PDB file of C-alpha atoms in Angstrom:
ATOM      1  CA  MET A   1      -0.034  -0.014   0.052  1.00 40.00           C
ATOM      2  CA  PRO A   2       1.388   3.449  -0.910  1.00 46.00           C
ATOM      3  CA  VAL A   3       2.538   5.552   2.076  1.00 47.00           C
ATOM      4  CA  SER A   4       1.248   9.025   2.167  1.00 55.00           C
ATOM      5  CA  ARG A   5       2.557  12.128   3.837  1.00 60.00           C
ATOM      6  CA  ARG A   6      -0.471  11.863   6.245  1.00 58.00           C
ATOM      7  CA  ASP A   7       0.527   8.361   7.197  1.00 54.00           C
ATOM      8  CA  ILE A   8       4.068   9.406   7.827  1.00 50.00           C
ATOM      9  CA  LEU A   9       3.106  12.457   9.944  1.00 52.00           C
ATOM     10  CA  ARG A  10       0.725  10.271  11.938  1.00 46.00           C
ATOM     11  CA  ALA A  11       3.222   7.455  12.439  1.00 42.00           C
ATOM     12  CA  GLY A  12       5.307   8.947  15.226  1.00 37.00           C
ATOM     13  CA  ALA A  13       7.707  11.667  16.237  1.00 37.00           C
ATOM     14  CA  ALA A  14       7.200  13.479  12.941  1.00 36.00           C
ATOM     15  CA  ALA A  15       3.641  14.147  13.812  1.00 37.00           C
ATOM     16  CA  GLY A  16       4.422  15.426  17.178  1.00 38.00           C
ATOM     17  CA  ALA A  17       6.912  17.844  15.735  1.00 37.00           C
ATOM     18  CA  ALA A  18       4.465  19.047  13.051  1.00 37.00           C
ATOM     19  CA  LEU A  19       1.600  19.409  15.391  1.00 38.00           C
ATOM     20  CA  SER A  20       3.530  21.302  18.008  1.00 37.00           C
ATOM     21  CA  LEU A  21       4.381  23.836  15.357  1.00 36.00           C
ATOM     22  CA  GLY A  22       0.938  23.719  13.768  1.00 34.00           C
ATOM     23  CA  TRP A  23      -1.091  24.459  16.865  1.00 31.00           C
ATOM     24  CA  LYS A  24       1.312  26.548  18.991  1.00 39.00           C
ATOM     25  CA  PRO A  25       2.249  29.325  16.638  1.00 35.00           C
ATOM     26  CA  GLY A  26       4.019  31.326  19.477  1.00 34.00           C
ATOM     27  CA  LEU A  27       6.428  28.450  19.962  1.00 37.00           C
ATOM     28  CA  ALA A  28       7.305  28.285  16.171  1.00 35.00           C
ATOM     29  CA  ARG A  29       7.823  31.996  16.223  1.00 38.00           C
ATOM     30  CA  GLN A  30      10.754  31.629  18.629  1.00 41.00           C
ATOM     31  CA  ASP A  31      12.832  30.686  15.448  1.00 78.00           C
ATOM     32  CA  VAL A  32      13.738  33.109  12.772  1.00 92.00           C
ATOM     33  CA  LEU A  33      11.537  32.734   9.602  1.00 97.00           C
ATOM     34  CA  HIS A  34      13.887  32.795   6.737  1.00 98.00           C
ATOM     35  CA  THR A  35      13.067  35.207   4.007  1.00 98.00           C
ATOM     36  CA  LYS A  36      14.545  36.143   0.576  1.00 98.00           C
ATOM     37  CA  ALA A  37      14.445  39.361  -1.449  1.00 98.00           C
ATOM     38  CA  ILE A  38      12.568  39.780  -4.676  1.00 98.00           C
ATOM     39  CA  PRO A  39      15.399  41.033  -6.949  1.00 98.00           C
ATOM     40  CA  SER A  40      13.424  43.754  -8.823  1.00 98.00           C
ATOM     41  CA  SER A  41      12.400  45.483  -5.636  1.00 98.00           C
ATOM     42  CA  GLY A  42      14.275  44.146  -2.576  1.00 98.00           C
ATOM     43  CA  GLU A  43      11.033  43.298  -0.804  1.00 98.00           C
ATOM     44  CA  ARG A  44      11.485  40.133   1.316  1.00 98.00           C
ATOM     45  CA  VAL A  45       9.123  37.258   1.529  1.00 98.00           C
ATOM     46  CA  PRO A  46       9.167  33.985   3.553  1.00 98.00           C
ATOM     47  CA  VAL A  47      10.817  31.167   1.687  1.00 98.00           C
ATOM     48  CA  VAL A  48       7.867  28.809   2.085  1.00 98.00           C
ATOM     49  CA  GLY A  49       4.473  29.786   0.748  1.00 98.00           C
ATOM     50  CA  LEU A  50       1.239  27.903   0.004  1.00 98.00           C
ATOM     51  CA  GLY A  51      -0.232  26.709  -3.321  1.00 98.00           C
ATOM     52  CA  ALA A  52      -4.034  26.638  -3.463  1.00 97.00           C
ATOM     53  CA  ARG A  53      -4.599  24.412  -6.436  1.00 96.00           C
ATOM     54  CA  ASN A  54      -6.725  22.109  -4.363  1.00 96.00           C
ATOM     55  CA  TYR A  55      -8.977  24.722  -2.757  1.00 97.00           C
ATOM     56  CA  ARG A  56     -12.144  23.148  -4.320  1.00 95.00           C
ATOM     57  CA  LEU A  57     -15.378  21.672  -3.193  1.00 94.00           C
ATOM     58  CA  GLY A  58     -17.306  18.755  -4.518  1.00 92.00           C
ATOM     59  CA  GLU A  59     -16.795  15.161  -5.357  1.00 86.00           C
ATOM     60  CA  GLY A  60     -13.168  14.291  -5.095  1.00 87.00           C
ATOM     61  CA  TRP A  61     -12.397  17.454  -3.166  1.00 92.00           C
ATOM     62  CA  GLU A  62     -13.383  18.973   0.190  1.00 92.00           C
ATOM     63  CA  SER A  63     -17.001  18.609   1.395  1.00 93.00           C
ATOM     64  CA  ASP A  64     -16.853  22.161   2.953  1.00 93.00           C
ATOM     65  CA  THR A  65     -14.367  24.935   3.698  1.00 96.00           C
ATOM     66  CA  THR A  66     -13.771  24.231   7.374  1.00 96.00           C
ATOM     67  CA  GLY A  67     -10.443  22.551   6.792  1.00 97.00           C
ATOM     68  CA  LEU A  68      -9.377  24.988   4.103  1.00 97.00           C
ATOM     69  CA  ARG A  69     -10.113  27.908   6.455  1.00 98.00           C
ATOM     70  CA  ALA A  70      -8.096  26.261   9.261  1.00 98.00           C
ATOM     71  CA  THR A  71      -5.198  25.713   6.924  1.00 98.00           C
ATOM     72  CA  LEU A  72      -5.166  29.343   5.772  1.00 98.00           C
ATOM     73  CA  ARG A  73      -5.408  30.510   9.390  1.00 98.00           C
ATOM     74  CA  ALA A  74      -2.573  28.389  10.508  1.00 98.00           C
ATOM     75  CA  PHE A  75      -0.463  29.534   7.412  1.00 98.00           C
ATOM     76  CA  HIS A  76      -1.088  33.169   8.412  1.00 98.00           C
ATOM     77  CA  GLU A  77      -0.421  32.641  12.072  1.00 97.00           C
ATOM     78  CA  LEU A  78       2.860  31.057  11.452  1.00 97.00           C
ATOM     79  CA  GLY A  79       4.110  34.018   9.329  1.00 97.00           C
ATOM     80  CA  GLY A  80       3.434  32.665   5.731  1.00 98.00           C
ATOM     81  CA  THR A  81       2.681  35.259   3.148  1.00 98.00           C
ATOM     82  CA  VAL A  82       2.988  33.950  -0.460  1.00 98.00           C
ATOM     83  CA  LEU A  83      -0.290  32.341  -1.631  1.00 98.00           C
ATOM     84  CA  ASP A  84      -0.577  31.199  -5.110  1.00 98.00           C
ATOM     85  CA  THR A  85      -3.825  30.386  -6.929  1.00 98.00           C
ATOM     86  CA  SER A  86      -5.235  30.523 -10.479  1.00 98.00           C
ATOM     87  CA  PRO A  87      -8.596  30.928 -12.246  1.00 97.00           C
ATOM     88  CA  ASN A  88      -8.140  27.483 -13.828  1.00 94.00           C
ATOM     89  CA  TYR A  89      -7.911  25.723 -10.401  1.00 95.00           C
ATOM     90  CA  GLY A  90     -11.670  25.224 -10.304  1.00 93.00           C
ATOM     91  CA  ALA A  91     -13.284  27.515  -7.757  1.00 95.00           C
ATOM     92  CA  SER A  92      -9.915  28.164  -5.984  1.00 97.00           C
ATOM     93  CA  GLU A  93      -9.964  31.895  -6.545  1.00 98.00           C
ATOM     94  CA  GLN A  94     -13.452  32.212  -5.201  1.00 97.00           C
ATOM     95  CA  ILE A  95     -12.870  30.010  -2.149  1.00 97.00           C
ATOM     96  CA  VAL A  96      -9.617  31.759  -1.309  1.00 98.00           C
ATOM     97  CA  GLY A  97     -11.104  35.134  -1.671  1.00 98.00           C
ATOM     98  CA  ASP A  98     -14.085  34.327   0.555  1.00 97.00           C
ATOM     99  CA  LEU A  99     -11.829  32.695   3.156  1.00 98.00           C
ATOM    100  CA  LEU A 100      -9.298  35.582   3.276  1.00 98.00           C
ATOM    101  CA  ASP A 101     -12.183  38.152   3.610  1.00 97.00           C
ATOM    102  CA  GLY A 102     -13.726  36.167   6.395  1.00 97.00           C
ATOM    103  CA  LEU A 103     -10.366  35.747   8.185  1.00 98.00           C
ATOM    104  CA  GLY A 104      -9.561  39.420   7.657  1.00 98.00           C
ATOM    105  CA  VAL A 105      -5.966  38.647   6.617  1.00 98.00           C
ATOM    106  CA  ARG A 106      -5.907  39.766   2.988  1.00 97.00           C
ATOM    107  CA  ASP A 107      -3.562  42.745   3.636  1.00 96.00           C
ATOM    108  CA  ASP A 108      -1.054  40.447   5.420  1.00 97.00           C
ATOM    109  CA  LEU A 109      -0.594  38.182   2.287  1.00 98.00           C
ATOM    110  CA  PHE A 110       1.349  38.278  -0.943  1.00 98.00           C
ATOM    111  CA  LEU A 111      -1.333  37.056  -3.323  1.00 98.00           C
ATOM    112  CA  ALA A 112      -0.385  35.536  -6.711  1.00 98.00           C
ATOM    113  CA  THR A 113      -2.650  34.325  -9.500  1.00 98.00           C
ATOM    114  CA  LYS A 114      -2.516  33.766 -13.213  1.00 98.00           C
ATOM    115  CA  VAL A 115      -3.967  34.542 -16.640  1.00 98.00           C
ATOM    116  CA  ASP A 116      -4.428  31.799 -19.315  1.00 97.00           C
ATOM    117  CA  ARG A 117      -5.853  33.304 -22.380  1.00 98.00           C
ATOM    118  CA  GLU A 118      -4.534  33.855 -26.001  1.00 97.00           C
ATOM    119  CA  GLU A 119      -6.476  37.041 -26.929  1.00 98.00           C
ATOM    120  CA  ARG A 120      -6.047  40.437 -25.224  1.00 98.00           C
ATOM    121  CA  ASP A 121      -9.601  41.200 -24.449  1.00 98.00           C
ATOM    122  CA  ALA A 122     -10.144  37.637 -23.126  1.00 98.00           C
ATOM    123  CA  GLY A 123      -7.089  38.125 -20.900  1.00 98.00           C
ATOM    124  CA  VAL A 124      -8.369  41.385 -19.576  1.00 98.00           C
ATOM    125  CA  ASP A 125     -11.720  39.793 -18.727  1.00 98.00           C
ATOM    126  CA  ARG A 126      -9.952  36.952 -17.100  1.00 98.00           C
ATOM    127  CA  MET A 127      -7.802  39.060 -14.877  1.00 98.00           C
ATOM    128  CA  GLU A 128     -10.784  41.320 -14.016  1.00 98.00           C
ATOM    129  CA  ALA A 129     -12.705  38.312 -12.952  1.00 98.00           C
ATOM    130  CA  SER A 130      -9.735  37.281 -10.680  1.00 98.00           C
ATOM    131  CA  PHE A 131      -9.917  40.629  -8.850  1.00 98.00           C
ATOM    132  CA  ASP A 132     -13.572  40.065  -8.313  1.00 98.00           C
ATOM    133  CA  ARG A 133     -13.231  36.538  -7.073  1.00 98.00           C
ATOM    134  CA  LEU A 134     -10.363  37.257  -4.828  1.00 98.00           C
ATOM    135  CA  ARG A 135     -12.226  40.213  -3.399  1.00 97.00           C
ATOM    136  CA  THR A 136      -9.272  42.584  -3.806  1.00 98.00           C
ATOM    137  CA  SER A 137      -8.277  45.822  -5.554  1.00 97.00           C
ATOM    138  CA  ARG A 138      -4.692  44.824  -6.030  1.00 97.00           C
ATOM    139  CA  ILE A 139      -2.813  41.612  -6.757  1.00 98.00           C
ATOM    140  CA  GLU A 140       0.843  41.281  -5.785  1.00 98.00           C
ATOM    141  CA  LEU A 141       1.871  38.914  -8.598  1.00 98.00           C
ATOM    142  CA  MET A 142       0.112  38.330 -11.979  1.00 98.00           C
ATOM    143  CA  GLN A 143       1.613  35.455 -13.948  1.00 98.00           C
ATOM    144  CA  VAL A 144       1.085  34.199 -17.462  1.00 98.00           C
ATOM    145  CA  HIS A 145       0.080  30.529 -16.838  1.00 98.00           C
ATOM    146  CA  ASN A 146       2.128  27.922 -18.579  1.00 98.00           C
ATOM    147  CA  LEU A 147       3.352  30.510 -21.239  1.00 98.00           C
ATOM    148  CA  ARG A 148      -0.152  30.679 -22.789  1.00 97.00           C
ATOM    149  CA  GLY A 149      -0.597  33.950 -24.698  1.00 97.00           C
ATOM    150  CA  TRP A 150       2.551  35.502 -23.010  1.00 98.00           C
ATOM    151  CA  ALA A 151       3.310  37.911 -25.803  1.00 98.00           C
ATOM    152  CA  THR A 152      -0.214  39.226 -25.840  1.00 98.00           C
ATOM    153  CA  GLN A 153      -0.795  39.326 -22.052  1.00 98.00           C
ATOM    154  CA  LEU A 154       2.531  40.915 -20.935  1.00 98.00           C
ATOM    155  CA  PRO A 155       1.838  44.401 -22.384  1.00 98.00           C
ATOM    156  CA  THR A 156      -1.587  44.532 -20.484  1.00 98.00           C
ATOM    157  CA  MET A 157       0.125  43.257 -17.307  1.00 98.00           C
ATOM    158  CA  ARG A 158       2.788  46.028 -17.641  1.00 98.00           C
ATOM    159  CA  GLU A 159       0.046  48.663 -18.013  1.00 98.00           C
ATOM    160  CA  TRP A 160      -1.698  47.434 -14.884  1.00 98.00           C
ATOM    161  CA  GLN A 161       1.625  47.240 -13.041  1.00 98.00           C
ATOM    162  CA  ALA A 162       2.174  50.919 -13.880  1.00 98.00           C
ATOM    163  CA  THR A 163      -1.104  51.933 -12.255  1.00 97.00           C
ATOM    164  CA  GLY A 164      -0.536  49.782  -9.230  1.00 97.00           C
ATOM    165  CA  ARG A 165      -3.271  47.193  -9.833  1.00 98.00           C
ATOM    166  CA  ILE A 166      -0.529  44.596  -9.801  1.00 98.00           C
ATOM    167  CA  ARG A 167       2.853  44.936  -8.250  1.00 98.00           C
ATOM    168  CA  TYR A 168       4.850  42.139 -10.074  1.00 98.00           C
ATOM    169  CA  LEU A 169       4.498  40.129 -13.091  1.00 98.00           C
ATOM    170  CA  GLY A 170       5.796  36.867 -14.308  1.00 98.00           C
ATOM    171  CA  ILE A 171       5.443  33.605 -16.260  1.00 98.00           C
ATOM    172  CA  THR A 172       4.902  30.060 -14.992  1.00 98.00           C
ATOM    173  CA  THR A 173       5.550  26.573 -16.216  1.00 98.00           C
ATOM    174  CA  SER A 174       5.250  23.131 -14.633  1.00 96.00           C
ATOM    175  CA  SER A 175       6.789  20.994 -17.522  1.00 96.00           C
ATOM    176  CA  ASP A 176      10.261  20.559 -18.798  1.00 96.00           C
ATOM    177  CA  ARG A 177       8.658  20.437 -22.276  1.00 97.00           C
ATOM    178  CA  GLN A 178       8.337  24.287 -21.942  1.00 98.00           C
ATOM    179  CA  TYR A 179      11.803  24.941 -20.594  1.00 98.00           C
ATOM    180  CA  GLU A 180      13.380  25.898 -23.838  1.00 98.00           C
ATOM    181  CA  ALA A 181      10.546  28.354 -24.660  1.00 98.00           C
ATOM    182  CA  LEU A 182      10.644  29.806 -21.238  1.00 98.00           C
ATOM    183  CA  GLU A 183      14.399  30.274 -21.418  1.00 98.00           C
ATOM    184  CA  GLY A 184      13.938  32.251 -24.598  1.00 98.00           C
ATOM    185  CA  ILE A 185      11.298  34.474 -22.911  1.00 98.00           C
ATOM    186  CA  MET A 186      13.573  35.096 -19.933  1.00 98.00           C
ATOM    187  CA  ARG A 187      16.365  36.237 -22.232  1.00 98.00           C
ATOM    188  CA  GLN A 188      14.305  38.721 -24.112  1.00 98.00           C
ATOM    189  CA  GLU A 189      11.772  39.958 -21.497  1.00 98.00           C
ATOM    190  CA  THR A 190      12.074  41.791 -18.135  1.00 98.00           C
ATOM    191  CA  LEU A 191      10.186  39.816 -15.587  1.00 98.00           C
ATOM    192  CA  ASP A 192       9.875  40.119 -11.906  1.00 98.00           C
ATOM    193  CA  PHE A 193       9.062  36.392 -11.416  1.00 98.00           C
ATOM    194  CA  VAL A 194       9.374  33.082 -13.015  1.00 98.00           C
ATOM    195  CA  GLN A 195       7.576  29.882 -11.509  1.00 98.00           C
ATOM    196  CA  VAL A 196       8.943  26.494 -12.267  1.00 98.00           C
ATOM    197  CA  ASP A 197       8.768  22.981 -11.173  1.00 98.00           C
ATOM    198  CA  TYR A 198      11.650  21.796  -9.047  1.00 98.00           C
ATOM    199  CA  ALA A 199      12.278  19.026  -6.486  1.00 98.00           C
ATOM    200  CA  LEU A 200      14.859  16.884  -4.952  1.00 98.00           C
ATOM    201  CA  ASP A 201      14.288  14.267  -7.597  1.00 97.00           C
ATOM    202  CA  ASN A 202      13.368  16.688 -10.379  1.00 97.00           C
ATOM    203  CA  ARG A 203      16.435  18.915 -10.807  1.00 98.00           C
ATOM    204  CA  THR A 204      16.382  19.748 -14.511  1.00 98.00           C
ATOM    205  CA  ALA A 205      15.377  23.402 -13.907  1.00 98.00           C
ATOM    206  CA  ALA A 206      18.650  23.895 -12.088  1.00 98.00           C
ATOM    207  CA  ASP A 207      20.680  23.233 -15.306  1.00 98.00           C
ATOM    208  CA  ARG A 208      19.695  26.336 -17.066  1.00 98.00           C
ATOM    209  CA  LEU A 209      16.602  28.222 -15.818  1.00 98.00           C
ATOM    210  CA  LEU A 210      17.571  28.774 -12.187  1.00 98.00           C
ATOM    211  CA  PRO A 211      21.119  30.140 -13.113  1.00 98.00           C
ATOM    212  CA  LEU A 212      19.379  32.311 -15.729  1.00 98.00           C
ATOM    213  CA  ALA A 213      17.029  33.755 -13.221  1.00 98.00           C
ATOM    214  CA  LEU A 214      19.885  34.720 -11.032  1.00 98.00           C
ATOM    215  CA  ASP A 215      21.688  36.340 -13.895  1.00 98.00           C
ATOM    216  CA  ARG A 216      18.625  38.269 -15.012  1.00 98.00           C
ATOM    217  CA  GLY A 217      17.503  39.271 -11.571  1.00 98.00           C
ATOM    218  CA  MET A 218      14.230  37.351 -11.522  1.00 98.00           C
ATOM    219  CA  ALA A 219      12.655  35.898  -8.499  1.00 98.00           C
ATOM    220  CA  VAL A 220      11.728  32.205  -8.566  1.00 98.00           C
ATOM    221  CA  LEU A 221       8.647  30.448  -7.206  1.00 98.00           C
ATOM    222  CA  VAL A 222       8.838  26.708  -7.143  1.00 98.00           C
ATOM    223  CA  ASN A 223       5.709  24.596  -7.755  1.00 98.00           C
ATOM    224  CA  MET A 224       5.636  20.909  -7.002  1.00 97.00           C
ATOM    225  CA  PRO A 225       8.466  20.818  -4.507  1.00 98.00           C
ATOM    226  CA  PHE A 226       7.266  17.317  -3.508  1.00 98.00           C
ATOM    227  CA  GLY A 227       6.901  16.116  -7.061  1.00 94.00           C
ATOM    228  CA  ARG A 228       3.186  15.733  -6.867  1.00 91.00           C
ATOM    229  CA  GLY A 229       3.698  13.583  -3.761  1.00 93.00           C
ATOM    230  CA  ARG A 230       6.284  11.356  -5.588  1.00 95.00           C
ATOM    231  CA  LEU A 231       8.997  12.021  -3.101  1.00 97.00           C
ATOM    232  CA  PHE A 232       6.965  10.813  -0.098  1.00 97.00           C
ATOM    233  CA  ARG A 233       6.099   7.648  -2.087  1.00 96.00           C
ATOM    234  CA  ARG A 234       9.828   7.203  -2.809  1.00 97.00           C
ATOM    235  CA  VAL A 235      10.985   7.425   0.813  1.00 97.00           C
ATOM    236  CA  GLY A 236       7.965   5.339   1.983  1.00 96.00           C
ATOM    237  CA  ASP A 237       8.252   4.562   5.652  1.00 95.00           C
ATOM    238  CA  ARG A 238      12.040   4.994   5.848  1.00 97.00           C
ATOM    239  CA  PRO A 239      13.253   7.090   8.843  1.00 97.00           C
ATOM    240  CA  LEU A 240      15.025  10.458   8.213  1.00 98.00           C
ATOM    241  CA  PRO A 241      18.853  10.007   8.166  1.00 98.00           C
ATOM    242  CA  GLU A 242      20.432  11.047  11.488  1.00 98.00           C
ATOM    243  CA  TRP A 243      22.327  13.753   9.771  1.00 98.00           C
ATOM    244  CA  ALA A 244      19.150  15.580   8.788  1.00 98.00           C
ATOM    245  CA  ALA A 245      19.293  16.984  12.329  1.00 97.00           C
ATOM    246  CA  GLU A 246      22.256  19.001  11.078  1.00 97.00           C
ATOM    247  CA  ILE A 247      19.799  21.222   9.138  1.00 97.00           C
ATOM    248  CA  ASP A 248      17.137  20.972  11.771  1.00 97.00           C
ATOM    249  CA  CYS A 249      14.887  18.690   9.944  1.00 98.00           C
ATOM    250  CA  THR A 250      12.370  16.464  11.794  1.00 97.00           C
ATOM    251  CA  THR A 251      10.239  15.313   8.843  1.00 98.00           C
ATOM    252  CA  TRP A 252      10.782  14.473   5.255  1.00 98.00           C
ATOM    253  CA  ALA A 253       8.663  17.404   4.153  1.00 98.00           C
ATOM    254  CA  GLN A 254      11.091  19.707   5.843  1.00 98.00           C
ATOM    255  CA  PHE A 255      13.992  17.845   4.202  1.00 98.00           C
ATOM    256  CA  PHE A 256      12.533  18.154   0.702  1.00 98.00           C
ATOM    257  CA  LEU A 257      11.604  21.840   1.144  1.00 98.00           C
ATOM    258  CA  LYS A 258      14.921  22.848   2.638  1.00 98.00           C
ATOM    259  CA  TYR A 259      16.630  21.375  -0.370  1.00 98.00           C
ATOM    260  CA  VAL A 260      14.478  23.532  -2.734  1.00 98.00           C
ATOM    261  CA  VAL A 261      14.593  26.824  -0.877  1.00 98.00           C
ATOM    262  CA  SER A 262      18.356  26.570  -0.271  1.00 98.00           C
ATOM    263  CA  HIS A 263      19.096  27.042  -3.970  1.00 98.00           C
ATOM    264  CA  PRO A 264      20.454  30.518  -4.371  1.00 98.00           C
ATOM    265  CA  ALA A 265      18.002  31.280  -7.139  1.00 98.00           C
ATOM    266  CA  VAL A 266      14.894  30.163  -5.430  1.00 98.00           C
ATOM    267  CA  THR A 267      12.887  32.879  -3.778  1.00 98.00           C
ATOM    268  CA  ALA A 268      10.016  30.726  -2.357  1.00 98.00           C
ATOM    269  CA  ALA A 269       8.507  27.242  -2.589  1.00 98.00           C
ATOM    270  CA  ILE A 270       4.693  27.122  -2.790  1.00 98.00           C
ATOM    271  CA  PRO A 271       3.773  23.493  -1.705  1.00 98.00           C
ATOM    272  CA  GLY A 272       0.095  22.851  -1.991  1.00 97.00           C
ATOM    273  CA  THR A 273      -1.889  21.773   1.137  1.00 96.00           C
ATOM    274  CA  THR A 274      -5.387  21.843   2.478  1.00 97.00           C
ATOM    275  CA  ILE A 275      -4.399  20.395   5.879  1.00 97.00           C
ATOM    276  CA  PRO A 276      -3.359  22.659   8.860  1.00 97.00           C
ATOM    277  CA  GLU A 277      -0.813  20.125  10.123  1.00 98.00           C
ATOM    278  CA  HIS A 278       0.921  20.142   6.758  1.00 98.00           C
ATOM    279  CA  ALA A 279       0.996  23.827   6.556  1.00 98.00           C
ATOM    280  CA  ALA A 280       2.699  23.816   9.908  1.00 98.00           C
ATOM    281  CA  ASP A 281       5.215  21.155   8.802  1.00 98.00           C
ATOM    282  CA  ASN A 282       5.971  23.056   5.689  1.00 98.00           C
ATOM    283  CA  ASN A 283       6.450  26.328   7.586  1.00 98.00           C
ATOM    284  CA  ALA A 284       9.087  24.533   9.825  1.00 97.00           C
ATOM    285  CA  ALA A 285      11.269  24.176   6.646  1.00 98.00           C
ATOM    286  CA  ALA A 286      11.517  27.982   6.687  1.00 98.00           C
ATOM    287  CA  ARG A 287      13.277  28.024  10.003  1.00 98.00           C
ATOM    288  CA  GLY A 288      16.537  26.681  11.421  1.00 97.00           C
ATOM    289  CA  ARG A 289      19.664  25.752   9.716  1.00 97.00           C
ATOM    290  CA  MET A 290      19.817  25.564   5.911  1.00 98.00           C
ATOM    291  CA  PRO A 291      21.768  23.064   3.650  1.00 98.00           C
ATOM    292  CA  THR A 292      25.187  24.125   2.544  1.00 98.00           C
ATOM    293  CA  PRO A 293      26.223  23.170  -0.959  1.00 98.00           C
ATOM    294  CA  GLU A 294      27.853  20.103   0.375  1.00 98.00           C
ATOM    295  CA  MET A 295      24.765  19.052   2.320  1.00 98.00           C
ATOM    296  CA  ARG A 296      22.778  19.541  -0.809  1.00 98.00           C
ATOM    297  CA  THR A 297      25.015  17.119  -2.712  1.00 98.00           C
ATOM    298  CA  ARG A 298      24.594  14.616   0.204  1.00 98.00           C
ATOM    299  CA  MET A 299      20.746  15.022  -0.046  1.00 98.00           C
ATOM    300  CA  GLU A 300      20.792  14.381  -3.723  1.00 98.00           C
ATOM    301  CA  ALA A 301      22.888  11.189  -3.316  1.00 98.00           C
ATOM    302  CA  LEU A 302      20.498   9.893  -0.651  1.00 98.00           C
ATOM    303  CA  ILE A 303      17.356  10.280  -2.835  1.00 98.00           C
ATOM    304  CA  ASP A 304      19.129   9.044  -5.966  1.00 98.00           C
ATOM    305  CA  ALA A 305      19.991   5.760  -4.278  1.00 97.00           C
ATOM    306  CA  ILE A 306      16.328   5.092  -3.519  1.00 96.00           C
ATOM    307  CA  PRO A 307      14.443   3.501  -6.397  1.00 92.00           C
ATOM    308  CA  ALA A 308      11.832   5.751  -8.013  1.00 88.00           C
ATOM    309  CA  PRO A 309       8.221   4.612  -7.403  1.00 80.00           C
ATOM    310  CA  PRO A 310       6.095   3.467 -10.207  1.00 77.00           C
ATOM    311  CA  ARG A 311       4.425   6.234 -12.219  1.00 71.00           C
ATOM    312  CA  GLN A 312       0.873   6.936 -11.138  1.00 62.00           C
ATOM    313  CA  ARG A 313      -1.981   7.978 -13.401  1.00 50.00           C
ATOM    314  CA  ARG A 314      -2.732  11.647 -13.179  1.00 43.00           C
TER     315      ARG A 314
END
């Protein structure tokens, strides 16, 4: 039977560590929350955010918003700010907007969403609808989703940036099939952010895209830092190596996230979660000692020595 992250957290000491952080925010705040600067402005954001792709209701999703609300509340109380959503994540924008309004925490967050249309007018309509659903007059980061219509949408986004409706603009991908195209765009356009997939067992973005982002002064958000859960399946019920304590890791999630956010080009990782305990566990990866280059090599060797799990249907 596949071992899930929830199983691992419930299994023993890892659960205790995550829960102590998740339900006692004051305790977690005794540690420094690591932040990194956005190159284009110098503004600093915590290195671990939250992806809201699964903030949906209905069959196969959540039955109500109780758990989602608790997760966003825990995320905020622990100092998280970067929250990423999209209009093509079902009702995610609407749910996030309603919950943030109810919690009264919108102004504390760095809200990111996306546009995914080919035509200019359709893109304008899509972005206007995002403002309405998110119940906000400004969006910190607007991103072209998976490069779609980027040449058409960027001029509009720059206009809106000039008027203050959006603060930053960027482009996303979650597939190495788009890396070559994204690299070309990064070389010719001035972007505040790029968003890419990158994980301990998925390091292709580090070959060219991450160094280029450093060279071009672009912030980097990392999606799928757990490889769609693949890394948890890979380690299964194996215990953390003892040397993980050298970087203050008590769970595999922290181990995986610290690898990602310790890359010099990465500004923040945005692991998706709808579970408060997981939000707390993820947040702990933004605290304590971070991997050195030598430690990162050791982490790579460890995961590479474990056979990859069978591919699962998406």
